[in-house]
Amino acid sequence: MRDEVGRWVRAAAPASVSNVCCGFDLLGFAVAGWQDVVEARSSPRPGVRLLEVTGDGGRLPRTVDENTAGVAVLKLLELIGRDGGEAPGVELRLRKGLPLASGLGSSGASAVAALVATNEALGIGADPERLLTAAMEGERVACGTAHPDNVAPSLHGGLLLVRPGETPALTELPVPAGLTCVLLHPPSAVATEAARAVLPVEVPLSTLTAQAGNLAALVTGLFRGDDRLISGALVDLVAEPVRASMTPGFEAVRSAALAAGALGAGLSGSGPTVFAWTREPDWAARIGEAMRDALERDTGLQGDLLISPVGAPGARVVAHGEPS
Amino acid sequence: MRDEVGRWVRAAAPASVSNVCCGFDLLGFAVAGWQDVVEARSSPRPGVRLLEVTGDGGRLPRTVDENTAGVAVLKLLELIGRDGGEAPGVELRLRKGLPLASGLGSSGASAVAALVATNEALGIGADPERLLTAAMEGERVACGTAHPDNVAPSLHGGLLLVRPGETPALTELPVPAGLTCVLLHPPSAVATEAARAVLPVEVPLSTLTAQAGNLAALVTGLFRGDDRLISGALVDLVAEPVRASMTPGFEAVRSAALAAGALGAGLSGSGPTVFAWTREPDWAARIGEAMRDALERDTGLQGDLLISPVGAPGARVVAHGEPS
């Protein structure tokens, strides 16, 4: 067996919405329907090889140590002490389903899918904490910072409070029945690194109090299923004011979502995707149409819509291929 | 009846712990056992008269418009449109039970007790929102800012999320079974105005994220009754670092509480009172002794202890006197 490549294992990792207004740098949730897929198989040759990348229009690096999926898997092998040129190695094929620089956790989903596929293909059995650490290393290459707020929900699923730290502390938050996310992805891009560069280094103490108070109210609203609390708390006083202008049509789209009955709306990640929440799954299509129409009226751009429960399942192995 | 004074109505308002570590400027809870008492009766003479103040060692202003209880009642009469020299007026007697500048919401308790007594004595029937607005006016006179985080829990009782605003938004938080507060009040004083003056005007963005994340974890821990979450979140990265030195022995007392098994400990309000939390009511006496011993070892000072459930009942009418 050591002389042969193993069977392909295919894993999928979902898109994720990070920040979530007052949850800037602290909240993230997985969505269902948009995802990245990675196939992995063991190889008698040590090391990590990225055989193929499709669906990215040729824009992603093909070099293992520059590609977020490759870097994440290299880190995993390092964490389990298998980075010393020891066999088996792993071969990867990345099928991008998510648009780049979209605010949908695209780089994170690639890293997570690669890790879950590799973990299974090589029978590593790494625990979720290790996978998260490795995925964050992928984010460092893709975005300049090893931020966990996309990879954590893409890996675990659900709606998560992700507190920073060397090992981030993850706390799953309750999702009230029916809570639904509408995503509008416009055909534009916001580079995560550029979006971080516009953030203030310091904020007024009163901003801290207001933002923390809103986050506490949002968490309370989630536990109680209290729409009024949730809605009033879905405000971002920190990132959105300086990032909104990087997303053409943002104010129009956000206003349209609220006018159509959404509980709240904001930038997904650092944009340009805009998310809205509603407790009424039946309203989601109408809210989405209103957002799409507003984008087109305001900018002439056509956006893609996704409707998903808030806090969809995380990454998983979706298929085992035939033995080669 | 209009020519006679009415019966004395006696109301009590409890001490309150505001801030609560990561809940800086956002959380407050009432405690049972330490309180201020105000007696009020209607008078055929319009206006507000402060007949007597006892228990303060002569340190509080006796002039109605300089005393927090008097100012709060003046504001209440203004809010109900009875400030134009219209009868009946009200006569007040303030019985201070709480030490001044103690971090126990002493000024707030006086204002709240005066309002509850006056509301009853004059049959005003003002709703809690009006009473809160009036009480905040008392805080403005006593502390320089109309902050709501002591008067709200002293009035309503419980453990409250108090978000700032012209009309503060109050949200009652759940208190896990057994959650008990230990208070150590040393014989020293910290003026609220001075404690506000040392606060930073701006904070690093990373501090905002860390503090808000801890508050979100604390709220989650309260809903879930999760001691580990509560304990890890009881940290203040904003006020305590700059205020700790204003309270002699603070670090020693805090460390002693934690060593004795407390979930967390911090300054009550802006100090000098220190609070600690435990889920084990049976441990409270031991934690309190450890805190008192640490204070004495570190400073030579003798402190007073109080043990109370977290989130005791709020202000109430405790007695109606005989008709005069």
PDB file of C-alpha atoms in Angstrom, chain B residues 20-289:
ATOM      1  CA  VAL B  20     -18.954  43.752  36.900  1.00  0.00           C
ATOM      2  CA  CYS B  21     -15.546  43.348  35.170  1.00  0.00           C
ATOM      3  CA  CYS B  22     -16.132  42.929  31.420  1.00  0.00           C
ATOM      4  CA  GLY B  23     -19.533  44.584  31.937  1.00  0.00           C
ATOM      5  CA  PHE B  24     -17.899  47.990  32.412  1.00  0.00           C
ATOM      6  CA  ASP B  25     -20.574  50.704  32.082  1.00  0.00           C
ATOM      7  CA  LEU B  26     -23.102  48.052  30.981  1.00  0.00           C
ATOM      8  CA  LEU B  27     -23.968  45.677  33.832  1.00  0.00           C
ATOM      9  CA  GLY B  28     -25.349  46.174  37.307  1.00  0.00           C
ATOM     10  CA  PHE B  29     -27.065  44.071  39.931  1.00  0.00           C
ATOM     11  CA  ALA B  30     -28.852  44.699  43.205  1.00  0.00           C
ATOM     12  CA  VAL B  31     -27.687  43.158  46.487  1.00  0.00           C
ATOM     13  CA  ALA B  32     -29.691  42.484  49.634  1.00  0.00           C
ATOM     14  CA  GLY B  33     -28.699  43.642  53.100  1.00  0.00           C
ATOM     15  CA  TRP B  34     -27.243  47.101  52.586  1.00  0.00           C
ATOM     16  CA  GLN B  35     -29.704  49.841  51.687  1.00  0.00           C
ATOM     17  CA  ASP B  36     -30.795  53.459  51.964  1.00  0.00           C
ATOM     18  CA  VAL B  37     -34.179  54.432  53.372  1.00  0.00           C
ATOM     19  CA  VAL B  38     -36.212  57.533  52.597  1.00  0.00           C
ATOM     20  CA  GLU B  39     -39.445  58.652  54.206  1.00  0.00           C
ATOM     21  CA  ALA B  40     -41.745  60.937  52.281  1.00  0.00           C
ATOM     22  CA  ARG B  41     -45.035  62.634  53.052  1.00  0.00           C
ATOM     23  CA  SER B  42     -47.215  64.990  51.105  1.00  0.00           C
ATOM     24  CA  SER B  43     -47.417  68.581  52.255  1.00  0.00           C
ATOM     25  CA  PRO B  44     -49.853  71.401  51.545  1.00  0.00           C
ATOM     26  CA  ARG B  45     -46.786  73.555  50.763  1.00  0.00           C
ATOM     27  CA  PRO B  46     -45.687  73.112  47.135  1.00  0.00           C
ATOM     28  CA  GLY B  47     -42.136  71.981  46.333  1.00  0.00           C
ATOM     29  CA  VAL B  48     -39.643  69.597  47.871  1.00  0.00           C
ATOM     30  CA  ARG B  49     -38.173  69.917  51.379  1.00  0.00           C
ATOM     31  CA  LEU B  50     -35.437  67.768  52.841  1.00  0.00           C
ATOM     32  CA  LEU B  51     -36.249  67.806  56.541  1.00  0.00           C
ATOM     33  CA  GLU B  52     -33.515  65.524  57.784  1.00  0.00           C
ATOM     34  CA  VAL B  53     -30.487  63.506  56.701  1.00  0.00           C
ATOM     35  CA  THR B  54     -29.077  60.939  59.114  1.00  0.00           C
ATOM     36  CA  GLY B  55     -26.376  58.282  58.897  1.00  0.00           C
ATOM     37  CA  ASP B  56     -24.001  60.266  56.682  1.00  0.00           C
ATOM     38  CA  GLY B  57     -21.843  61.818  59.375  1.00  0.00           C
ATOM     39  CA  GLY B  58     -23.025  65.227  58.209  1.00  0.00           C
ATOM     40  CA  ARG B  59     -21.263  64.953  54.874  1.00  0.00           C
ATOM     41  CA  LEU B  60     -24.125  65.137  52.383  1.00  0.00           C
ATOM     42  CA  PRO B  61     -25.615  68.427  51.186  1.00  0.00           C
ATOM     43  CA  ARG B  62     -28.849  69.373  52.973  1.00  0.00           C
ATOM     44  CA  THR B  63     -29.981  71.694  50.201  1.00  0.00           C
ATOM     45  CA  VAL B  64     -32.665  70.035  48.094  1.00  0.00           C
ATOM     46  CA  ASP B  65     -31.162  70.956  44.741  1.00  0.00           C
ATOM     47  CA  GLU B  66     -27.708  69.719  45.737  1.00  0.00           C
ATOM     48  CA  ASN B  67     -28.765  66.464  47.373  1.00  0.00           C
ATOM     49  CA  THR B  68     -29.218  63.494  45.033  1.00  0.00           C
ATOM     50  CA  ALA B  69     -32.504  62.470  46.687  1.00  0.00           C
ATOM     51  CA  GLY B  70     -33.858  65.994  46.465  1.00  0.00           C
ATOM     52  CA  VAL B  71     -32.773  66.483  42.858  1.00  0.00           C
ATOM     53  CA  ALA B  72     -34.338  63.200  41.794  1.00  0.00           C
ATOM     54  CA  VAL B  73     -37.681  64.150  43.368  1.00  0.00           C
ATOM     55  CA  LEU B  74     -37.543  67.650  41.853  1.00  0.00           C
ATOM     56  CA  LYS B  75     -37.016  65.982  38.457  1.00  0.00           C
ATOM     57  CA  LEU B  76     -39.946  63.635  39.028  1.00  0.00           C
ATOM     58  CA  LEU B  77     -42.250  66.570  39.828  1.00  0.00           C
ATOM     59  CA  GLU B  78     -40.992  68.311  36.682  1.00  0.00           C
ATOM     60  CA  LEU B  79     -41.649  65.206  34.574  1.00  0.00           C
ATOM     61  CA  ILE B  80     -45.260  65.001  35.768  1.00  0.00           C
ATOM     62  CA  GLY B  81     -45.737  68.742  35.289  1.00  0.00           C
ATOM     63  CA  ARG B  82     -46.056  69.528  38.996  1.00  0.00           C
ATOM     64  CA  ASP B  83     -43.019  71.791  39.280  1.00  0.00           C
ATOM     65  CA  GLY B  84     -44.907  75.067  38.894  1.00  0.00           C
ATOM     66  CA  GLY B  85     -45.359  75.644  42.603  1.00  0.00           C
ATOM     67  CA  GLU B  86     -48.436  73.446  42.657  1.00  0.00           C
ATOM     68  CA  ALA B  87     -49.559  71.649  45.822  1.00  0.00           C
ATOM     69  CA  PRO B  88     -49.169  69.129  47.225  1.00  0.00           C
ATOM     70  CA  GLY B  89     -45.441  69.283  47.760  1.00  0.00           C
ATOM     71  CA  VAL B  90     -43.363  66.658  49.496  1.00  0.00           C
ATOM     72  CA  GLU B  91     -41.251  66.425  52.637  1.00  0.00           C
ATOM     73  CA  LEU B  92     -38.361  63.954  52.803  1.00  0.00           C
ATOM     74  CA  ARG B  93     -36.224  62.334  55.496  1.00  0.00           C
ATOM     75  CA  LEU B  94     -33.131  60.491  54.249  1.00  0.00           C
ATOM     76  CA  ARG B  95     -31.684  57.640  56.353  1.00  0.00           C
ATOM     77  CA  LYS B  96     -28.319  56.773  54.831  1.00  0.00           C
ATOM     78  CA  GLY B  97     -27.473  53.139  55.329  1.00  0.00           C
ATOM     79  CA  LEU B  98     -24.811  53.017  52.618  1.00  0.00           C
ATOM     80  CA  PRO B  99     -21.332  54.476  52.965  1.00  0.00           C
ATOM     81  CA  LEU B 100     -20.474  57.357  50.627  1.00  0.00           C
ATOM     82  CA  ALA B 101     -18.085  56.971  47.672  1.00  0.00           C
ATOM     83  CA  SER B 102     -18.066  53.232  48.351  1.00  0.00           C
ATOM     84  CA  GLY B 103     -18.711  51.819  44.892  1.00  0.00           C
ATOM     85  CA  LEU B 104     -22.026  50.479  46.157  1.00  0.00           C
ATOM     86  CA  GLY B 105     -24.319  52.850  44.295  1.00  0.00           C
ATOM     87  CA  SER B 106     -24.924  54.885  47.429  1.00  0.00           C
ATOM     88  CA  SER B 107     -26.104  58.078  45.722  1.00  0.00           C
ATOM     89  CA  GLY B 108     -28.290  56.052  43.393  1.00  0.00           C
ATOM     90  CA  ALA B 109     -29.944  54.211  46.269  1.00  0.00           C
ATOM     91  CA  SER B 110     -30.833  57.517  47.958  1.00  0.00           C
ATOM     92  CA  ALA B 111     -32.389  58.849  44.771  1.00  0.00           C
ATOM     93  CA  VAL B 112     -34.315  55.653  44.105  1.00  0.00           C
ATOM     94  CA  ALA B 113     -35.625  55.346  47.674  1.00  0.00           C
ATOM     95  CA  ALA B 114     -36.739  59.005  47.598  1.00  0.00           C
ATOM     96  CA  LEU B 115     -38.543  58.487  44.295  1.00  0.00           C
ATOM     97  CA  VAL B 116     -40.330  55.308  45.349  1.00  0.00           C
ATOM     98  CA  ALA B 117     -41.409  56.902  48.650  1.00  0.00           C
ATOM     99  CA  THR B 118     -42.580  60.109  46.940  1.00  0.00           C
ATOM    100  CA  ASN B 119     -44.377  58.216  44.176  1.00  0.00           C
ATOM    101  CA  GLU B 120     -46.389  56.420  46.836  1.00  0.00           C
ATOM    102  CA  ALA B 121     -46.846  59.296  49.281  1.00  0.00           C
ATOM    103  CA  LEU B 122     -48.197  61.643  46.602  1.00  0.00           C
ATOM    104  CA  GLY B 123     -50.058  58.916  44.712  1.00  0.00           C
ATOM    105  CA  ILE B 124     -48.239  59.894  41.523  1.00  0.00           C
ATOM    106  CA  GLY B 125     -48.264  56.462  39.915  1.00  0.00           C
ATOM    107  CA  ALA B 126     -45.244  57.230  37.724  1.00  0.00           C
ATOM    108  CA  ASP B 127     -44.023  54.297  35.656  1.00  0.00           C
ATOM    109  CA  PRO B 128     -40.556  52.809  36.185  1.00  0.00           C
ATOM    110  CA  GLU B 129     -39.172  54.565  33.096  1.00  0.00           C
ATOM    111  CA  ARG B 130     -39.987  57.980  34.567  1.00  0.00           C
ATOM    112  CA  LEU B 131     -38.580  57.015  37.933  1.00  0.00           C
ATOM    113  CA  LEU B 132     -35.381  55.906  36.192  1.00  0.00           C
ATOM    114  CA  THR B 133     -35.079  59.181  34.291  1.00  0.00           C
ATOM    115  CA  ALA B 134     -35.551  61.114  37.520  1.00  0.00           C
ATOM    116  CA  ALA B 135     -33.047  58.940  39.385  1.00  0.00           C
ATOM    117  CA  MET B 136     -30.441  59.496  36.673  1.00  0.00           C
ATOM    118  CA  GLU B 137     -30.800  63.242  37.247  1.00  0.00           C
ATOM    119  CA  GLY B 138     -29.845  62.589  40.866  1.00  0.00           C
ATOM    120  CA  GLU B 139     -26.749  60.756  39.636  1.00  0.00           C
ATOM    121  CA  ARG B 140     -25.820  63.726  37.485  1.00  0.00           C
ATOM    122  CA  VAL B 141     -25.661  65.908  40.600  1.00  0.00           C
ATOM    123  CA  ALA B 142     -23.864  63.320  42.719  1.00  0.00           C
ATOM    124  CA  CYS B 143     -21.344  61.964  40.194  1.00  0.00           C
ATOM    125  CA  GLY B 144     -21.180  64.415  37.302  1.00  0.00           C
ATOM    126  CA  THR B 145     -22.801  62.040  34.810  1.00  0.00           C
ATOM    127  CA  ALA B 146     -26.374  60.754  34.639  1.00  0.00           C
ATOM    128  CA  HIS B 147     -25.229  57.147  34.513  1.00  0.00           C
ATOM    129  CA  PRO B 148     -27.972  54.532  34.858  1.00  0.00           C
ATOM    130  CA  ASP B 149     -26.020  51.427  35.851  1.00  0.00           C
ATOM    131  CA  ASN B 150     -26.596  51.762  39.603  1.00  0.00           C
ATOM    132  CA  VAL B 151     -30.035  53.351  39.724  1.00  0.00           C
ATOM    133  CA  ALA B 152     -31.502  50.827  37.274  1.00  0.00           C
ATOM    134  CA  PRO B 153     -30.701  47.718  39.363  1.00  0.00           C
ATOM    135  CA  SER B 154     -31.450  49.540  42.625  1.00  0.00           C
ATOM    136  CA  LEU B 155     -34.900  50.419  41.246  1.00  0.00           C
ATOM    137  CA  HIS B 156     -35.756  47.215  39.375  1.00  0.00           C
ATOM    138  CA  GLY B 157     -33.674  44.626  41.185  1.00  0.00           C
ATOM    139  CA  GLY B 158     -32.049  41.707  39.387  1.00  0.00           C
ATOM    140  CA  LEU B 159     -28.994  41.584  37.154  1.00  0.00           C
ATOM    141  CA  LEU B 160     -29.376  44.050  34.309  1.00  0.00           C
ATOM    142  CA  LEU B 161     -27.767  44.856  31.009  1.00  0.00           C
ATOM    143  CA  VAL B 162     -28.052  48.648  30.880  1.00  0.00           C
ATOM    144  CA  ARG B 163     -27.288  50.082  27.455  1.00  0.00           C
ATOM    145  CA  PRO B 164     -26.617  53.798  27.346  1.00  0.00           C
ATOM    146  CA  GLY B 165     -28.933  56.280  25.696  1.00  0.00           C
ATOM    147  CA  GLU B 166     -31.268  59.115  26.596  1.00  0.00           C
ATOM    148  CA  THR B 167     -33.716  56.437  27.735  1.00  0.00           C
ATOM    149  CA  PRO B 168     -31.429  53.550  28.721  1.00  0.00           C
ATOM    150  CA  ALA B 169     -32.418  50.155  27.381  1.00  0.00           C
ATOM    151  CA  LEU B 170     -32.729  47.690  30.264  1.00  0.00           C
ATOM    152  CA  THR B 171     -32.533  43.945  29.701  1.00  0.00           C
ATOM    153  CA  GLU B 172     -32.785  41.563  32.620  1.00  0.00           C
ATOM    154  CA  LEU B 173     -30.239  38.757  32.474  1.00  0.00           C
ATOM    155  CA  PRO B 174     -30.734  35.320  33.990  1.00  0.00           C
ATOM    156  CA  VAL B 175     -28.988  34.491  37.260  1.00  0.00           C
ATOM    157  CA  PRO B 176     -27.892  30.847  37.516  1.00  0.00           C
ATOM    158  CA  ALA B 177     -29.097  29.015  40.616  1.00  0.00           C
ATOM    159  CA  GLY B 178     -26.921  29.694  43.638  1.00  0.00           C
ATOM    160  CA  LEU B 179     -24.964  32.589  42.143  1.00  0.00           C
ATOM    161  CA  THR B 180     -23.840  34.532  45.190  1.00  0.00           C
ATOM    162  CA  CYS B 181     -21.999  37.805  45.639  1.00  0.00           C
ATOM    163  CA  VAL B 182     -19.439  38.514  48.344  1.00  0.00           C
ATOM    164  CA  LEU B 183     -18.749  42.199  48.972  1.00  0.00           C
ATOM    165  CA  LEU B 184     -15.820  43.582  50.938  1.00  0.00           C
ATOM    166  CA  HIS B 185     -16.131  47.257  51.753  1.00  0.00           C
ATOM    167  CA  PRO B 186     -12.909  48.757  53.081  1.00  0.00           C
ATOM    168  CA  PRO B 187     -12.924  51.939  55.158  1.00  0.00           C
ATOM    169  CA  SER B 188     -11.722  54.099  52.298  1.00  0.00           C
ATOM    170  CA  ALA B 189     -13.398  56.108  49.551  1.00  0.00           C
ATOM    171  CA  VAL B 190     -13.147  56.580  45.793  1.00  0.00           C
ATOM    172  CA  ALA B 191     -14.978  59.561  44.314  1.00  0.00           C
ATOM    173  CA  THR B 192     -16.886  58.477  41.210  1.00  0.00           C
ATOM    174  CA  GLU B 193     -15.912  61.659  39.394  1.00  0.00           C
ATOM    175  CA  ALA B 194     -12.211  61.062  40.063  1.00  0.00           C
ATOM    176  CA  ALA B 195     -12.546  57.447  38.960  1.00  0.00           C
ATOM    177  CA  ARG B 196     -14.081  58.556  35.678  1.00  0.00           C
ATOM    178  CA  ALA B 197     -11.312  61.090  35.131  1.00  0.00           C
ATOM    179  CA  VAL B 198      -8.637  58.370  34.932  1.00  0.00           C
ATOM    180  CA  LEU B 199     -10.450  56.435  32.196  1.00  0.00           C
ATOM    181  CA  PRO B 200      -8.843  56.481  28.757  1.00  0.00           C
ATOM    182  CA  VAL B 201     -10.665  58.530  26.119  1.00  0.00           C
ATOM    183  CA  GLU B 202      -9.734  55.994  23.453  1.00  0.00           C
ATOM    184  CA  VAL B 203      -8.854  52.310  23.598  1.00  0.00           C
ATOM    185  CA  PRO B 204      -7.108  49.999  21.121  1.00  0.00           C
ATOM    186  CA  LEU B 205      -9.498  48.216  18.769  1.00  0.00           C
ATOM    187  CA  SER B 206      -8.125  44.916  20.069  1.00  0.00           C
ATOM    188  CA  THR B 207      -9.264  45.895  23.569  1.00  0.00           C
ATOM    189  CA  LEU B 208     -12.767  46.487  22.271  1.00  0.00           C
ATOM    190  CA  THR B 209     -12.815  43.038  20.698  1.00  0.00           C
ATOM    191  CA  ALA B 210     -11.452  41.300  23.779  1.00  0.00           C
ATOM    192  CA  GLN B 211     -13.776  43.094  26.201  1.00  0.00           C
ATOM    193  CA  ALA B 212     -16.876  42.626  24.026  1.00  0.00           C
ATOM    194  CA  GLY B 213     -15.965  38.962  23.526  1.00  0.00           C
ATOM    195  CA  ASN B 214     -15.715  38.451  27.270  1.00  0.00           C
ATOM    196  CA  LEU B 215     -19.057  40.146  27.842  1.00  0.00           C
ATOM    197  CA  ALA B 216     -20.691  37.943  25.196  1.00  0.00           C
ATOM    198  CA  ALA B 217     -19.158  34.891  26.888  1.00  0.00           C
ATOM    199  CA  LEU B 218     -20.390  36.059  30.296  1.00  0.00           C
ATOM    200  CA  VAL B 219     -23.953  36.487  29.013  1.00  0.00           C
ATOM    201  CA  THR B 220     -23.768  33.045  27.401  1.00  0.00           C
ATOM    202  CA  GLY B 221     -22.441  31.589  30.657  1.00  0.00           C
ATOM    203  CA  LEU B 222     -25.304  33.161  32.619  1.00  0.00           C
ATOM    204  CA  PHE B 223     -27.898  31.662  30.278  1.00  0.00           C
ATOM    205  CA  ARG B 224     -26.241  28.241  30.324  1.00  0.00           C
ATOM    206  CA  GLY B 225     -25.209  28.242  33.986  1.00  0.00           C
ATOM    207  CA  ASP B 226     -21.691  27.516  32.706  1.00  0.00           C
ATOM    208  CA  ASP B 227     -19.222  28.356  35.484  1.00  0.00           C
ATOM    209  CA  ARG B 228     -16.185  27.959  33.267  1.00  0.00           C
ATOM    210  CA  LEU B 229     -17.483  30.519  30.761  1.00  0.00           C
ATOM    211  CA  ILE B 230     -18.513  32.920  33.526  1.00  0.00           C
ATOM    212  CA  SER B 231     -15.196  32.607  35.309  1.00  0.00           C
ATOM    213  CA  GLY B 232     -13.048  33.101  32.222  1.00  0.00           C
ATOM    214  CA  ALA B 233     -15.045  36.158  31.206  1.00  0.00           C
ATOM    215  CA  LEU B 234     -14.866  38.033  34.522  1.00  0.00           C
ATOM    216  CA  VAL B 235     -11.974  40.224  33.428  1.00  0.00           C
ATOM    217  CA  ASP B 236     -11.952  43.995  32.907  1.00  0.00           C
ATOM    218  CA  LEU B 237      -9.434  45.256  30.356  1.00  0.00           C
ATOM    219  CA  VAL B 238     -10.649  48.856  30.428  1.00  0.00           C
ATOM    220  CA  ALA B 239     -11.383  50.391  33.812  1.00  0.00           C
ATOM    221  CA  GLU B 240      -9.747  48.092  36.333  1.00  0.00           C
ATOM    222  CA  PRO B 241      -6.204  48.510  35.005  1.00  0.00           C
ATOM    223  CA  VAL B 242      -6.363  52.284  35.589  1.00  0.00           C
ATOM    224  CA  ARG B 243      -8.526  52.226  38.712  1.00  0.00           C
ATOM    225  CA  ALA B 244      -7.023  49.364  40.696  1.00  0.00           C
ATOM    226  CA  SER B 245      -4.395  51.614  42.286  1.00  0.00           C
ATOM    227  CA  MET B 246      -7.139  53.883  43.685  1.00  0.00           C
ATOM    228  CA  THR B 247      -8.278  51.005  45.933  1.00  0.00           C
ATOM    229  CA  PRO B 248      -5.613  50.037  48.492  1.00  0.00           C
ATOM    230  CA  GLY B 249      -5.154  46.283  48.683  1.00  0.00           C
ATOM    231  CA  PHE B 250      -7.247  45.564  45.599  1.00  0.00           C
ATOM    232  CA  GLU B 251      -4.886  43.067  43.962  1.00  0.00           C
ATOM    233  CA  ALA B 252      -4.380  41.194  47.238  1.00  0.00           C
ATOM    234  CA  VAL B 253      -8.120  41.021  47.913  1.00  0.00           C
ATOM    235  CA  ARG B 254      -8.922  39.926  44.372  1.00  0.00           C
ATOM    236  CA  SER B 255      -6.248  37.232  44.403  1.00  0.00           C
ATOM    237  CA  ALA B 256      -7.446  35.967  47.776  1.00  0.00           C
ATOM    238  CA  ALA B 257     -11.012  35.668  46.494  1.00  0.00           C
ATOM    239  CA  LEU B 258      -9.877  33.658  43.483  1.00  0.00           C
ATOM    240  CA  ALA B 259      -7.596  31.473  45.597  1.00  0.00           C
ATOM    241  CA  ALA B 260     -10.539  30.755  47.896  1.00  0.00           C
ATOM    242  CA  GLY B 261     -12.572  29.495  44.946  1.00  0.00           C
ATOM    243  CA  ALA B 262     -14.430  32.543  43.632  1.00  0.00           C
ATOM    244  CA  LEU B 263     -15.451  32.437  39.962  1.00  0.00           C
ATOM    245  CA  GLY B 264     -14.157  35.959  39.583  1.00  0.00           C
ATOM    246  CA  ALA B 265     -13.731  39.238  41.421  1.00  0.00           C
ATOM    247  CA  GLY B 266     -13.385  42.893  40.598  1.00  0.00           C
ATOM    248  CA  LEU B 267     -14.123  46.438  41.642  1.00  0.00           C
ATOM    249  CA  SER B 268     -17.724  47.127  42.593  1.00  0.00           C
ATOM    250  CA  GLY B 269     -18.507  50.247  40.584  1.00  0.00           C
ATOM    251  CA  SER B 270     -15.286  52.222  40.648  1.00  0.00           C
ATOM    252  CA  GLY B 271     -14.303  50.803  44.059  1.00  0.00           C
ATOM    253  CA  PRO B 272     -13.129  50.697  46.794  1.00  0.00           C
ATOM    254  CA  THR B 273     -15.640  47.895  47.462  1.00  0.00           C
ATOM    255  CA  VAL B 274     -14.537  44.617  45.877  1.00  0.00           C
ATOM    256  CA  PHE B 275     -17.053  42.014  44.760  1.00  0.00           C
ATOM    257  CA  ALA B 276     -16.556  38.304  44.157  1.00  0.00           C
ATOM    258  CA  TRP B 277     -18.933  35.738  42.649  1.00  0.00           C
ATOM    259  CA  THR B 278     -19.399  32.107  43.564  1.00  0.00           C
ATOM    260  CA  ARG B 279     -21.945  29.502  42.512  1.00  0.00           C
ATOM    261  CA  GLU B 280     -21.542  27.804  45.901  1.00  0.00           C
ATOM    262  CA  PRO B 281     -23.403  29.773  48.587  1.00  0.00           C
ATOM    263  CA  ASP B 282     -21.613  27.606  51.178  1.00  0.00           C
ATOM    264  CA  TRP B 283     -18.250  28.930  50.032  1.00  0.00           C
ATOM    265  CA  ALA B 284     -19.222  32.589  50.322  1.00  0.00           C
ATOM    266  CA  ALA B 285     -18.273  32.993  53.999  1.00  0.00           C
ATOM    267  CA  ARG B 286     -14.868  31.403  53.394  1.00  0.00           C
ATOM    268  CA  ILE B 287     -14.233  33.582  50.335  1.00  0.00           C
ATOM    269  CA  GLY B 288     -15.258  36.641  52.334  1.00  0.00           C
ATOM    270  CA  GLU B 289     -12.913  35.792  55.210  1.00  0.00           C
TER     271      GLU B 289
END
